[in-house]
CSV table of C-alpha atoms in Angstrom, one decimal:
chain,number,residue,atom,x,y,z
A,1,PRO,CA,47.6,125.2,88.4
A,2,ALA,CA,49.9,127.8,86.9
A,3,ALA,CA,51.5,128.2,90.3
A,4,ALA,CA,52.0,124.5,90.6
A,5,ARG,CA,54.5,124.3,87.8
A,6,PRO,CA,57.3,126.3,89.5
A,7,ALA,CA,56.8,124.2,92.6
A,8,ALA,CA,57.4,121.1,90.6
A,9,GLY,CA,60.5,122.6,89.0
A,10,ALA,CA,61.7,123.7,92.4
A,11,THR,CA,61.2,120.1,93.7
A,12,SER,CA,63.2,118.8,90.7
A,13,GLU,CA,66.1,121.2,91.4
A,14,ALA,CA,66.1,120.3,95.1
A,15,GLY,CA,66.3,116.6,94.1
A,16,ARG,CA,69.3,117.3,92.0
A,17,ASP,CA,71.0,119.3,94.7
A,18,THR,CA,70.6,116.5,97.3
A,19,ALA,CA,72.0,113.9,94.9
A,20,VAL,CA,75.3,112.3,96.0
A,21,ALA,CA,78.3,113.8,94.3
A,22,VAL,CA,80.4,111.5,92.2
A,23,HIS,CA,84.0,111.2,93.4
A,24,VAL,CA,86.5,109.9,90.8
A,25,ILE,CA,90.3,109.4,90.9
A,26,ARG,CA,91.9,110.2,87.5
A,27,THR,CA,95.4,109.3,86.5
A,28,ALA,CA,97.3,109.4,83.2
A,29,THR,CA,100.7,108.6,81.8
A,30,LEU,CA,102.3,110.3,78.8
A,31,ASP,CA,105.6,109.5,77.0
A,32,VAL,CA,106.6,112.3,74.8
A,33,GLU,CA,109.7,112.9,72.6
A,34,VAL,CA,110.7,116.5,72.5
A,35,ALA,CA,113.4,118.6,70.8
A,36,SER,CA,114.6,120.1,74.1
A,37,VAL,CA,113.9,118.5,77.5
A,38,PRO,CA,114.7,121.6,79.6
A,39,LYS,CA,112.3,123.7,77.5
A,40,ALA,CA,109.6,121.0,77.6
A,41,VAL,CA,109.9,120.8,81.4
A,42,ALA,CA,109.5,124.5,81.8
A,43,ALA,CA,106.5,124.5,79.5
A,44,ALA,CA,104.9,121.6,81.4
A,45,ARG,CA,105.5,123.4,84.7
A,46,ALA,CA,103.9,126.5,83.4
A,47,THR,CA,100.9,124.5,82.1
A,48,ALA,CA,100.3,122.8,85.4
A,49,GLU,CA,100.6,126.0,87.4
A,50,GLY,CA,98.5,127.9,85.0
A,51,ALA,CA,95.7,125.4,85.5
A,52,GLY,CA,95.9,125.8,89.3
A,53,GLY,CA,98.0,122.7,89.8
A,54,LEU,CA,101.7,122.0,90.6
A,55,VAL,CA,104.6,119.7,89.9
A,56,SER,CA,104.9,117.3,92.8
A,57,GLU,CA,107.9,115.4,91.5
A,58,GLU,CA,110.7,116.0,89.0
A,59,THR,CA,113.8,113.9,88.0
A,60,THR,CA,116.0,114.8,85.1
A,61,GLU,CA,119.1,113.0,84.0
A,62,ARG,CA,121.6,113.1,81.0
A,63,LEU,CA,122.5,109.8,79.3
A,64,ASP,CA,125.7,109.4,77.2
A,65,GLY,CA,126.5,113.0,77.9
A,66,THR,CA,124.1,114.2,75.2
A,67,HIS,CA,120.7,112.5,75.6
A,68,GLU,CA,118.5,114.0,78.3
A,69,THR,CA,115.4,112.6,79.9
A,70,SER,CA,113.0,113.9,82.5
A,71,HIS,CA,110.3,112.3,84.7
A,72,LEU,CA,107.5,114.7,86.0
A,73,VAL,CA,104.5,114.1,88.2
A,74,LEU,CA,101.9,116.8,87.8
A,75,ARG,CA,98.8,117.4,90.0
A,76,VAL,CA,96.0,119.5,88.3
A,77,PRO,CA,92.4,120.2,89.2
A,78,GLN,CA,89.9,117.7,87.9
A,79,GLU,CA,88.0,120.2,85.9
A,80,ARG,CA,91.2,121.2,84.0
A,81,TYR,CA,92.5,117.6,83.6
A,82,GLU,CA,91.5,116.9,80.0
A,83,GLY,CA,92.7,120.3,78.7
A,84,VAL,CA,96.1,119.9,80.4
A,85,LEU,CA,96.4,116.3,79.2
A,86,ASP,CA,95.8,117.3,75.6
A,87,GLU,CA,98.2,120.3,75.8
A,88,LEU,CA,101.0,118.1,77.2
A,89,ALA,CA,100.4,115.3,74.6
A,90,GLY,CA,100.7,117.9,71.9
A,91,SER,CA,104.0,119.3,73.1
A,92,GLY,CA,106.1,116.9,71.0
A,93,ASN,CA,106.0,113.5,69.4
A,94,LEU,CA,103.6,111.4,71.5
A,95,LEU,CA,104.9,107.9,72.0
A,96,THR,CA,102.4,106.5,74.5
A,97,ARG,CA,99.3,107.7,76.3
A,98,THR,CA,97.3,105.9,79.0
A,99,SER,CA,94.6,107.1,81.3
A,100,ALA,CA,92.4,105.6,84.0
A,101,ALA,CA,89.5,106.7,86.2
A,102,LYS,CA,88.4,105.0,89.4
A,103,ASP,CA,85.0,105.8,91.0
A,104,VAL,CA,85.5,106.0,94.8
A,105,THR,CA,82.1,107.5,95.6
A,106,GLY,CA,81.1,104.6,97.8
A,107,GLN,CA,84.4,104.7,99.7
A,108,VAL,CA,84.0,108.5,100.3
A,109,VAL,CA,80.4,108.1,101.6
A,110,ASP,CA,81.5,105.2,103.8
A,111,VAL,CA,84.4,107.1,105.4
A,112,GLU,CA,82.2,110.1,106.0
A,113,SER,CA,79.6,107.9,107.8
A,114,ARG,CA,82.2,106.2,109.9
A,115,ILE,CA,83.7,109.6,110.9
A,116,ALA,CA,80.3,110.8,112.1
A,117,THR,CA,79.8,107.6,114.1
A,118,GLN,CA,83.3,107.7,115.6
A,119,ARG,CA,82.9,111.4,116.6
A,120,ALA,CA,79.6,110.5,118.4
A,121,SER,CA,81.4,107.6,120.1
A,122,VAL,CA,84.2,109.9,121.3
A,123,ALA,CA,81.6,112.4,122.6
A,124,ARG,CA,79.9,109.7,124.6
A,125,VAL,CA,83.1,108.6,126.3
A,126,ARG,CA,83.9,112.2,127.2
A,127,GLU,CA,80.4,112.5,128.9
A,128,LEU,CA,81.1,109.3,130.8
A,129,MET,CA,84.4,110.7,132.0
A,130,ASP,CA,82.7,113.8,133.2
A,131,LYS,CA,80.3,111.7,135.3
A,132,ALA,CA,82.8,109.2,136.6
A,133,GLY,CA,83.4,109.4,140.3
A,134,ARG,CA,86.0,106.7,140.9
A,135,LEU,CA,89.6,106.9,139.8
A,136,SER,CA,89.6,103.4,138.3
A,137,ASP,CA,86.6,104.4,136.1
A,138,VAL,CA,88.4,107.5,134.9
A,139,VAL,CA,91.6,105.5,134.0
A,140,ALA,CA,89.6,102.9,132.1
A,141,LEU,CA,87.6,105.6,130.2
A,142,GLU,CA,90.8,107.5,129.4
A,143,GLY,CA,92.2,104.3,127.7
A,144,GLU,CA,89.0,103.9,125.8
A,145,LEU,CA,89.0,107.5,124.7
A,146,SER,CA,92.6,107.3,123.4
A,147,SER,CA,91.7,104.2,121.3
A,148,ARG,CA,88.6,105.8,119.8
A,149,GLN,CA,90.4,109.1,119.1
A,150,ALA,CA,93.2,107.1,117.3
A,151,ASP,CA,90.5,105.4,115.1
A,152,LEU,CA,88.9,108.8,114.4
A,153,GLU,CA,92.3,110.3,113.3
A,154,SER,CA,92.9,107.3,111.0
A,155,LEU,CA,89.5,107.9,109.4
A,156,LEU,CA,90.2,111.6,109.0
A,157,ALA,CA,93.5,110.8,107.3
A,158,GLN,CA,91.7,108.5,104.9
A,159,GLN,CA,89.2,111.3,104.2
A,160,ALA,CA,92.0,113.8,103.5
A,161,SER,CA,93.7,111.4,101.1
A,162,LEU,CA,90.5,110.7,99.2
A,163,LYS,CA,89.8,114.4,99.0
A,164,ASP,CA,93.3,115.1,97.6
A,165,ARG,CA,93.1,112.4,95.0
A,166,THR,CA,89.6,113.2,93.8
A,167,SER,CA,90.1,117.0,93.7
A,168,LEU,CA,93.5,116.8,91.9
A,169,ALA,CA,94.2,114.5,89.0
A,170,THR,CA,97.7,112.9,88.6
A,171,ILE,CA,99.6,113.1,85.3
A,172,THR,CA,102.9,111.3,85.0
A,173,LEU,CA,104.9,112.8,82.1
A,174,GLU,CA,108.0,111.1,80.6
A,175,LEU,CA,110.1,113.4,78.4
A,176,SER,CA,113.0,112.4,76.2
A,177,GLU,CA,115.1,113.8,73.4
A,178,PRO,CA,115.7,112.0,70.1
A,179,TYR,CA,119.3,110.7,69.4
A,180,ALA,CA,121.4,112.8,67.1
A,181,ASP,CA,121.6,110.1,64.4
A,182,GLY,CA,117.9,109.1,64.9
A,183,ALA,CA,118.8,105.6,66.2
A,184,ASP,CA,119.0,104.3,69.7
A,185,PRO,CA,122.5,103.0,70.4
A,186,GLY,CA,121.0,100.1,72.2
A,187,ASP,CA,119.5,98.9,68.8
A,188,GLU,CA,122.9,99.0,67.0
A,189,ASP,CA,124.7,95.9,65.8
A,190,THR,CA,127.2,94.7,68.4
A,191,GLY,CA,130.0,93.9,65.9
A,192,PHE,CA,132.5,91.1,65.8
A,193,LEU,CA,134.4,92.1,69.0
A,194,ASP,CA,131.2,92.4,71.0
A,195,ALA,CA,130.0,89.0,69.7
A,196,LEU,CA,133.4,87.5,70.6
A,197,GLY,CA,133.2,88.9,74.1
A,198,GLY,CA,129.7,87.6,74.5
A,199,GLY,CA,130.8,84.1,73.4
A,200,TRP,CA,133.7,84.1,75.8
A,201,ASP,CA,131.4,85.1,78.6
A,202,ALA,CA,129.1,82.3,77.8
A,203,PHE,CA,132.1,79.8,77.7
A,204,VAL,CA,133.3,81.0,81.1
A,205,THR,CA,129.8,80.7,82.5
A,206,THR,CA,129.5,77.2,81.2
A,207,LEU,CA,132.8,76.2,82.8
A,208,ARG,CA,131.7,77.8,86.1
A,209,TRP,CA,128.5,75.7,86.1
A,210,ILE,CA,130.5,72.5,85.4
A,211,THR,CA,132.9,73.3,88.2
A,212,VAL,CA,130.0,73.9,90.6
A,213,ALA,CA,128.4,70.6,89.5
A,214,VAL,CA,131.6,68.6,90.0
A,215,GLY,CA,132.2,70.3,93.4
A,216,ALA,CA,128.7,69.4,94.5
A,217,THR,CA,129.0,65.7,93.5
A,218,ALA,CA,132.6,65.2,94.6
A,219,PRO,CA,131.8,64.0,98.2
A,220,PHE,CA,129.4,61.4,96.9
A,221,LEU,CA,131.8,60.2,94.3
A,222,ALA,CA,134.5,59.8,96.9
A,223,ALA,CA,132.2,57.9,99.2
A,224,VAL,CA,131.3,55.5,96.3
A,225,ALA,CA,135.1,55.0,95.5
A,226,VAL,CA,135.8,54.2,99.2
A,227,LEU,CA,133.0,51.6,99.3
A,228,LEU,CA,134.3,49.9,96.1
A,229,VAL,CA,137.9,49.7,97.5
A,230,LEU,CA,136.6,48.2,100.8
A,231,GLY,CA,134.6,45.7,98.9
A,232,ARG,CA,137.6,44.5,96.9
A,233,LEU,CA,139.7,44.2,100.0
A,234,LEU,CA,137.1,42.1,101.7
A,235,ARG,CA,136.8,39.8,98.7
A,236,ARG,CA,140.5,39.2,98.7
A,237,ARG,CA,140.7,38.4,102.4
A,238,LEU,CA,137.8,36.0,102.5
A,239,PRO,CA,139.0,32.3,102.1
A,240,ARG,CA,138.2,30.8,98.8
A,241,ARG,CA,136.0,27.7,98.8
A,242,ARG,CA,137.8,24.6,97.5
A,243,THR,CA,136.2,22.9,94.6
A,244,PRO,CA,135.4,19.1,95.5
A,245,ASP,CA,137.1,16.5,93.4
A,246,ARG,CA,134.8,15.1,90.7
A,247,PRO,CA,133.9,11.4,91.3
A,248,SER,CA,135.3,9.0,88.8
A,249,ALA,CA,132.9,7.6,86.2
A,250,PRO,CA,131.2,4.3,87.2
A,251,GLY,CA,132.9,1.1,85.9
A,252,ALA,CA,136.1,3.0,85.2
A,253,GLN,CA,139.2,0.9,85.8
A,254,ALA,CA,142.8,1.9,86.3
A,255,PRO,CA,145.0,1.3,83.3
A,256,PRO,CA,147.0,-2.0,83.4
A,257,ALA,CA,150.5,-1.7,84.6
A,258,PRO,CA,153.1,-2.2,82.0
């Protein structure tokens, strides 16, 4: 009985080892306001590389000659994902933070199964080619082999993509500097001249739409006018019906002659 306990424990460990591994795609987006974008970019790069990851994309631009922003896409190992995310979020004033996790375990298992089946199918076609004696059979089998190899390569590409996305998490980092006066110029009052310019633009746009409407209806208005003119001309040319003389009243006599 004493020897049976380790056996039970060993069975439990073996069951855990044979369990299907969970495959998850993790993504996150951070929007952080920092004092210096160049320094924050360098720090983010060092954080990603220190965790065994990399910066896969970087775009930095300067707005209004003073305001600088940067867009970074970081790829970090799944096991370091949470730590890197917290460190990046604490690098400045965090404006927004979103994250998502998608379980693709079923998809990974399905692709692996289809790859095994497709490899066996390719092997069978190769065996048939080795046994084929006629040229026509060889040509037909070569076409079938090419088709099955293409399907296998497509499955292998899917497997590689899944492996990349499940082994490395993706973090999109947006960095921006605060404006010198603490206010976004886009939020400022437009002023009288800007308001006047906006009103003039609206007036011109209205006139433009009226012109388009008149231009669109002009052919129909012209046709209606022509029909009206023709109708009047025809009415003038048609002979008028004479009104018959009214009969005199019964018993009426002509007045006596003087």
